[in-house]
Amino acid sequence: AQRVTQPEKLLSVFKGAPVELKCNYSYSGSPELFWYVQYSRQRLQLLLRHISRESIKGFTADLNKGETSFHLKKPFAQEEDSAMYYCAPHNQAGTALIFGKGTTLSVSS
Amino acid sequence: EAEVAQSPRYKITEKSQAVAFWCDPISGHATLYWYRQILGQGPELLVQFQDESVVDDSQLPKDRFSAERLKGVDSTLKIQPAELGDSAMYLCASSFPAGGQETQYFGPGTRLLVL
């Protein structure tokens, strides 16, 4: 079965601290990988995609094919980063996203 | 800025009743998705359309759920009869084909409570 694991349900950090939200996927190959975010009272939206190799709002995501991981990182968390984060690789058919259960990031001052 | 529209936003129904949800994707988006999100879980794909054709409905409980996108634009998801376990958020998303790099744009969702 194709599974996505986000081991932390809740991650609480202080403003300015580094953040790493973990994501592991269970299947081999090279799926397209995405992180989606949902801020309070807003819609689910794309944060970043692996192929773009971009940094969005200071976040980057590192793919480790050997460990089948796609962790999301930010060196200095801000209060406005508080949100629910979902790791979402493509399924093996490449037709749809498989969402993890999500990690709530809480950044306090 | 164009957005995905969904209605109703909230729906309370009794078990064994029929319910229907409507989604209007962003204009020009050929791909439309329906997801179910149970509390504490991530969204789970129910059905995916490419224009008016179903691409993937492998996770759709077809004994009670149906979905259509007759003209390849807006879409309706129906549950008949509703069961207590159907209580969840139902999300619609749409995307423009981009070779596997599509950004999915989500609607606000319909929160269903089955009593």
mmCIF file of C-alpha atoms in Angstrom:
data_model
loop_
_atom_site.group_PDB
_atom_site.id
_atom_site.type_symbol
_atom_site.label_atom_id
_atom_site.label_comp_id
_atom_site.label_asym_id
_atom_site.label_seq_id
_atom_site.Cartn_x
_atom_site.Cartn_y
_atom_site.Cartn_z
ATOM 1 C CA ALA A 1 0.000 0.000 0.000
ATOM 2 C CA GLN A 2 1.131 3.517 -0.711
ATOM 3 C CA ARG A 3 1.477 5.369 2.553
ATOM 4 C CA VAL A 4 2.654 8.780 3.646
ATOM 5 C CA THR A 5 3.796 9.180 7.227
ATOM 6 C CA GLN A 6 4.034 12.454 9.085
ATOM 7 C CA PRO A 7 5.117 11.254 12.517
ATOM 8 C CA GLU A 8 4.454 14.442 14.457
ATOM 9 C CA LYS A 9 0.864 15.432 14.999
ATOM 10 C CA LEU A 10 1.919 18.669 16.691
ATOM 11 C CA LEU A 11 5.173 20.573 16.609
ATOM 12 C CA SER A 12 5.538 23.523 18.964
ATOM 13 C CA VAL A 13 8.497 25.863 18.665
ATOM 14 C CA PHE A 14 9.448 29.357 19.706
ATOM 15 C CA LYS A 15 9.792 32.184 17.250
ATOM 16 C CA GLY A 16 13.245 32.171 15.691
ATOM 17 C CA ALA A 17 13.842 28.475 16.304
ATOM 18 C CA PRO A 18 14.565 26.066 13.441
ATOM 19 C CA VAL A 19 11.745 23.894 12.224
ATOM 20 C CA GLU A 20 11.725 20.484 10.564
ATOM 21 C CA LEU A 21 8.476 18.773 9.648
ATOM 22 C CA LYS A 22 9.104 15.155 8.781
ATOM 23 C CA CYS A 23 7.568 13.193 5.934
ATOM 24 C CA ASN A 24 8.246 9.650 4.783
ATOM 25 C CA TYR A 25 6.594 7.825 1.921
ATOM 26 C CA SER A 26 6.417 4.073 1.598
ATOM 27 C CA TYR A 27 6.947 3.327 -2.059
ATOM 28 C CA SER A 28 9.933 3.274 -4.371
ATOM 29 C CA GLY A 29 10.417 5.215 -7.545
ATOM 30 C CA SER A 30 10.534 8.940 -8.013
ATOM 31 C CA PRO A 31 7.135 10.406 -7.227
ATOM 32 C CA GLU A 32 6.473 14.067 -7.616
ATOM 33 C CA LEU A 33 6.475 15.573 -4.144
ATOM 34 C CA PHE A 34 4.554 18.488 -2.688
ATOM 35 C CA TRP A 35 3.886 20.223 0.597
ATOM 36 C CA TYR A 36 0.468 21.793 1.126
ATOM 37 C CA VAL A 37 -0.437 24.165 3.961
ATOM 38 C CA GLN A 38 -3.648 25.294 5.582
ATOM 39 C CA TYR A 39 -3.606 28.473 7.636
ATOM 40 C CA SER A 40 -6.378 29.156 10.116
ATOM 41 C CA ARG A 41 -9.690 29.845 8.360
ATOM 42 C CA GLN A 42 -8.083 29.559 4.933
ATOM 43 C CA ARG A 43 -8.184 26.988 2.190
ATOM 44 C CA LEU A 44 -5.670 24.262 1.681
ATOM 45 C CA GLN A 45 -2.988 25.600 -0.666
ATOM 46 C CA LEU A 46 0.271 24.567 -2.248
ATOM 47 C CA LEU A 47 3.367 25.601 -0.313
ATOM 48 C CA LEU A 48 6.086 24.164 -2.495
ATOM 49 C CA ARG A 49 6.933 21.374 -4.905
ATOM 50 C CA HIS A 50 10.158 19.431 -4.981
ATOM 51 C CA ILE A 51 10.886 19.856 -8.650
ATOM 52 C CA SER A 52 11.028 23.628 -8.353
ATOM 53 C CA ARG A 53 13.877 23.492 -5.841
ATOM 54 C CA GLU A 54 12.504 26.769 -4.564
ATOM 55 C CA SER A 55 12.248 28.374 -1.171
ATOM 56 C CA ILE A 56 8.779 29.597 -0.322
ATOM 57 C CA LYS A 57 8.296 31.774 2.760
ATOM 58 C CA GLY A 58 11.724 30.587 3.871
ATOM 59 C CA PHE A 59 10.771 26.904 3.674
ATOM 60 C CA THR A 60 12.725 24.324 1.712
ATOM 61 C CA ALA A 61 12.176 20.603 1.323
ATOM 62 C CA ASP A 62 14.882 18.022 0.932
ATOM 63 C CA LEU A 63 14.296 14.779 -0.895
ATOM 64 C CA ASN A 64 16.228 11.746 0.313
ATOM 65 C CA LYS A 65 15.482 8.929 -2.091
ATOM 66 C CA GLY A 66 17.364 6.383 -0.007
ATOM 67 C CA GLU A 67 15.250 7.123 3.035
ATOM 68 C CA THR A 68 12.156 7.982 0.952
ATOM 69 C CA SER A 69 11.804 11.166 2.956
ATOM 70 C CA PHE A 70 10.817 14.706 2.020
ATOM 71 C CA HIS A 71 11.256 16.779 5.146
ATOM 72 C CA LEU A 72 10.217 20.439 5.252
ATOM 73 C CA LYS A 73 12.617 22.848 6.897
ATOM 74 C CA LYS A 74 12.875 26.471 7.887
ATOM 75 C CA PRO A 75 15.847 27.931 9.750
ATOM 76 C CA PHE A 76 13.953 30.573 11.712
ATOM 77 C CA ALA A 77 10.257 30.051 12.434
ATOM 78 C CA GLN A 78 7.848 32.984 12.469
ATOM 79 C CA GLU A 79 4.491 33.219 14.234
ATOM 80 C CA GLU A 80 2.733 33.483 10.877
ATOM 81 C CA ASP A 81 4.054 30.018 10.008
ATOM 82 C CA SER A 82 1.581 28.510 12.465
ATOM 83 C CA ALA A 83 -0.616 26.244 10.346
ATOM 84 C CA MET A 84 -1.355 22.659 9.368
ATOM 85 C CA TYR A 85 1.181 21.194 6.964
ATOM 86 C CA TYR A 86 0.521 18.210 4.715
ATOM 87 C CA CYS A 87 3.087 16.209 2.815
ATOM 88 C CA ALA A 88 1.590 14.992 -0.462
ATOM 89 C CA PRO A 89 3.491 12.857 -2.936
ATOM 90 C CA HIS A 90 1.909 11.634 -6.120
ATOM 91 C CA ASN A 91 0.650 8.073 -6.129
ATOM 92 C CA GLN A 92 2.672 5.595 -8.145
ATOM 93 C CA ALA A 93 0.373 6.020 -11.121
ATOM 94 C CA GLY A 94 1.159 9.730 -11.032
ATOM 95 C CA THR A 95 -2.499 10.618 -11.249
ATOM 96 C CA ALA A 96 -3.332 11.868 -7.777
ATOM 97 C CA LEU A 97 -1.895 13.091 -4.510
ATOM 98 C CA ILE A 98 -1.697 11.008 -1.364
ATOM 99 C CA PHE A 99 -1.897 13.218 1.698
ATOM 100 C CA GLY A 100 -0.311 12.501 5.040
ATOM 101 C CA LYS A 101 -2.276 13.071 8.226
ATOM 102 C CA GLY A 102 -0.678 16.459 8.645
ATOM 103 C CA THR A 103 1.430 18.194 11.262
ATOM 104 C CA THR A 104 0.210 21.215 13.155
ATOM 105 C CA LEU A 105 3.004 23.733 13.562
ATOM 106 C CA SER A 106 2.567 26.158 16.421
ATOM 107 C CA VAL A 107 5.045 29.022 16.688
ATOM 108 C CA SER A 108 4.884 31.119 19.820
ATOM 109 C CA SER A 109 6.749 34.211 20.900
ATOM 110 C CA GLU B 1 -8.482 36.022 -8.201
ATOM 111 C CA ALA B 2 -10.479 33.003 -9.387
ATOM 112 C CA GLU B 3 -11.356 30.446 -6.730
ATOM 113 C CA VAL B 4 -13.014 27.064 -6.503
ATOM 114 C CA ALA B 5 -16.551 27.420 -5.211
ATOM 115 C CA GLN B 6 -18.431 24.821 -3.173
ATOM 116 C CA SER B 7 -21.911 24.685 -1.740
ATOM 117 C CA PRO B 8 -23.345 24.230 0.735
ATOM 118 C CA ARG B 9 -20.672 25.075 3.279
ATOM 119 C CA TYR B 10 -22.391 23.057 5.984
ATOM 120 C CA LYS B 11 -24.908 20.251 5.826
ATOM 121 C CA ILE B 12 -26.637 18.400 8.636
ATOM 122 C CA THR B 13 -28.679 15.379 7.679
ATOM 123 C CA GLU B 14 -30.091 12.248 9.218
ATOM 124 C CA LYS B 15 -28.785 8.834 8.324
ATOM 125 C CA SER B 16 -30.472 7.183 5.368
ATOM 126 C CA GLN B 17 -31.180 10.566 3.783
ATOM 127 C CA ALA B 18 -29.677 11.702 0.490
ATOM 128 C CA VAL B 19 -27.224 14.604 0.300
ATOM 129 C CA ALA B 20 -25.578 16.381 -2.590
ATOM 130 C CA PHE B 21 -22.608 18.694 -2.815
ATOM 131 C CA TRP B 22 -21.753 21.040 -5.651
ATOM 132 C CA CYS B 23 -18.401 22.271 -6.908
ATOM 133 C CA ASP B 24 -17.536 24.912 -9.492
ATOM 134 C CA PRO B 25 -13.852 24.728 -10.448
ATOM 135 C CA ILE B 26 -11.660 27.549 -11.652
ATOM 136 C CA SER B 27 -12.503 28.376 -15.236
ATOM 137 C CA GLY B 28 -10.352 26.443 -17.681
ATOM 138 C CA HIS B 29 -9.282 23.786 -15.213
ATOM 139 C CA ALA B 30 -9.866 20.444 -16.886
ATOM 140 C CA THR B 31 -9.108 18.306 -13.860
ATOM 141 C CA LEU B 32 -11.467 18.183 -10.902
ATOM 142 C CA TYR B 33 -11.012 16.231 -7.693
ATOM 143 C CA TRP B 34 -13.311 15.318 -4.814
ATOM 144 C CA TYR B 35 -11.654 14.515 -1.495
ATOM 145 C CA ARG B 36 -13.017 13.400 1.849
ATOM 146 C CA GLN B 37 -11.250 14.558 4.980
ATOM 147 C CA ILE B 38 -12.141 12.852 8.221
ATOM 148 C CA LEU B 39 -11.264 14.774 11.382
ATOM 149 C CA GLY B 40 -7.587 14.324 12.220
ATOM 150 C CA GLN B 41 -6.709 12.843 8.832
ATOM 151 C CA GLY B 42 -5.422 14.207 5.570
ATOM 152 C CA PRO B 43 -7.651 14.512 2.513
ATOM 153 C CA GLU B 44 -8.365 11.230 0.746
ATOM 154 C CA LEU B 45 -9.194 11.200 -2.950
ATOM 155 C CA LEU B 46 -12.673 9.955 -3.765
ATOM 156 C CA VAL B 47 -12.861 10.684 -7.482
ATOM 157 C CA GLN B 48 -10.888 12.497 -10.166
ATOM 158 C CA PHE B 49 -12.290 13.844 -13.429
ATOM 159 C CA GLN B 50 -10.519 14.879 -16.579
ATOM 160 C CA ASP B 51 -13.103 17.037 -18.338
ATOM 161 C CA GLU B 52 -16.276 14.941 -18.079
ATOM 162 C CA SER B 53 -14.511 11.585 -17.781
ATOM 163 C CA VAL B 54 -13.674 9.758 -14.578
ATOM 164 C CA VAL B 55 -9.926 9.152 -14.287
ATOM 165 C CA ASP B 56 -9.897 7.495 -10.881
ATOM 166 C CA ASP B 57 -12.785 6.460 -8.667
ATOM 167 C CA SER B 58 -11.120 3.505 -7.026
ATOM 168 C CA GLN B 59 -11.715 4.892 -3.527
ATOM 169 C CA LEU B 60 -15.309 5.961 -4.112
ATOM 170 C CA PRO B 61 -17.811 3.764 -2.225
ATOM 171 C CA LYS B 62 -19.949 3.198 -5.261
ATOM 172 C CA ASP B 63 -22.787 1.514 -3.424
ATOM 173 C CA ARG B 64 -23.778 4.865 -1.946
ATOM 174 C CA PHE B 65 -21.630 7.567 -3.544
ATOM 175 C CA SER B 66 -21.909 8.936 -7.053
ATOM 176 C CA ALA B 67 -20.219 11.804 -8.826
ATOM 177 C CA GLU B 68 -20.806 13.477 -12.131
ATOM 178 C CA ARG B 69 -19.373 16.252 -14.227
ATOM 179 C CA LEU B 70 -21.727 16.188 -17.161
ATOM 180 C CA LYS B 71 -20.451 19.140 -19.174
ATOM 181 C CA GLY B 72 -16.904 19.003 -17.946
ATOM 182 C CA VAL B 73 -17.311 22.111 -15.824
ATOM 183 C CA ASP B 74 -19.089 21.948 -12.473
ATOM 184 C CA SER B 75 -19.569 18.732 -10.563
ATOM 185 C CA THR B 76 -21.939 17.131 -8.088
ATOM 186 C CA LEU B 77 -21.120 14.529 -5.459
ATOM 187 C CA LYS B 78 -24.053 12.604 -4.023
ATOM 188 C CA ILE B 79 -24.438 10.265 -1.092
ATOM 189 C CA GLN B 80 -27.499 8.073 -0.841
ATOM 190 C CA PRO B 81 -28.169 6.886 1.775
ATOM 191 C CA ALA B 82 -25.942 8.783 4.158
ATOM 192 C CA GLU B 83 -24.405 6.870 7.053
ATOM 193 C CA LEU B 84 -23.003 8.102 10.349
ATOM 194 C CA GLY B 85 -19.459 7.372 9.156
ATOM 195 C CA ASP B 86 -19.873 9.782 6.259
ATOM 196 C CA SER B 87 -19.535 12.740 8.609
ATOM 197 C CA ALA B 88 -16.491 14.569 7.278
ATOM 198 C CA MET B 89 -15.282 17.555 5.293
ATOM 199 C CA TYR B 90 -15.747 17.128 1.546
ATOM 200 C CA LEU B 91 -13.210 19.093 -0.467
ATOM 201 C CA CYS B 92 -13.235 19.895 -4.138
ATOM 202 C CA ALA B 93 -10.091 20.890 -6.001
ATOM 203 C CA SER B 94 -9.245 21.713 -9.574
ATOM 204 C CA SER B 95 -6.077 21.969 -11.616
ATOM 205 C CA PHE B 96 -4.767 22.795 -15.052
ATOM 206 C CA PRO B 97 -2.755 20.003 -16.708
ATOM 207 C CA ALA B 98 0.970 20.530 -16.183
ATOM 208 C CA GLY B 99 2.664 17.206 -16.792
ATOM 209 C CA GLY B 100 2.423 15.955 -13.247
ATOM 210 C CA GLN B 101 3.321 19.279 -11.667
ATOM 211 C CA GLU B 102 -0.222 20.557 -11.379
ATOM 212 C CA THR B 103 -1.075 22.859 -8.525
ATOM 213 C CA GLN B 104 -4.370 21.796 -7.024
ATOM 214 C CA TYR B 105 -6.586 24.691 -5.983
ATOM 215 C CA PHE B 106 -8.960 23.787 -3.201
ATOM 216 C CA GLY B 107 -12.415 25.011 -2.388
ATOM 217 C CA PRO B 108 -13.555 25.884 1.137
ATOM 218 C CA GLY B 109 -15.157 22.482 1.613
ATOM 219 C CA THR B 110 -18.551 21.228 2.698
ATOM 220 C CA ARG B 111 -18.734 20.009 6.271
ATOM 221 C CA LEU B 112 -21.236 17.154 6.546
ATOM 222 C CA LEU B 113 -22.714 15.945 9.811
ATOM 223 C CA VAL B 114 -24.844 12.829 9.719
ATOM 224 C CA LEU B 115 -27.052 12.296 12.755
#
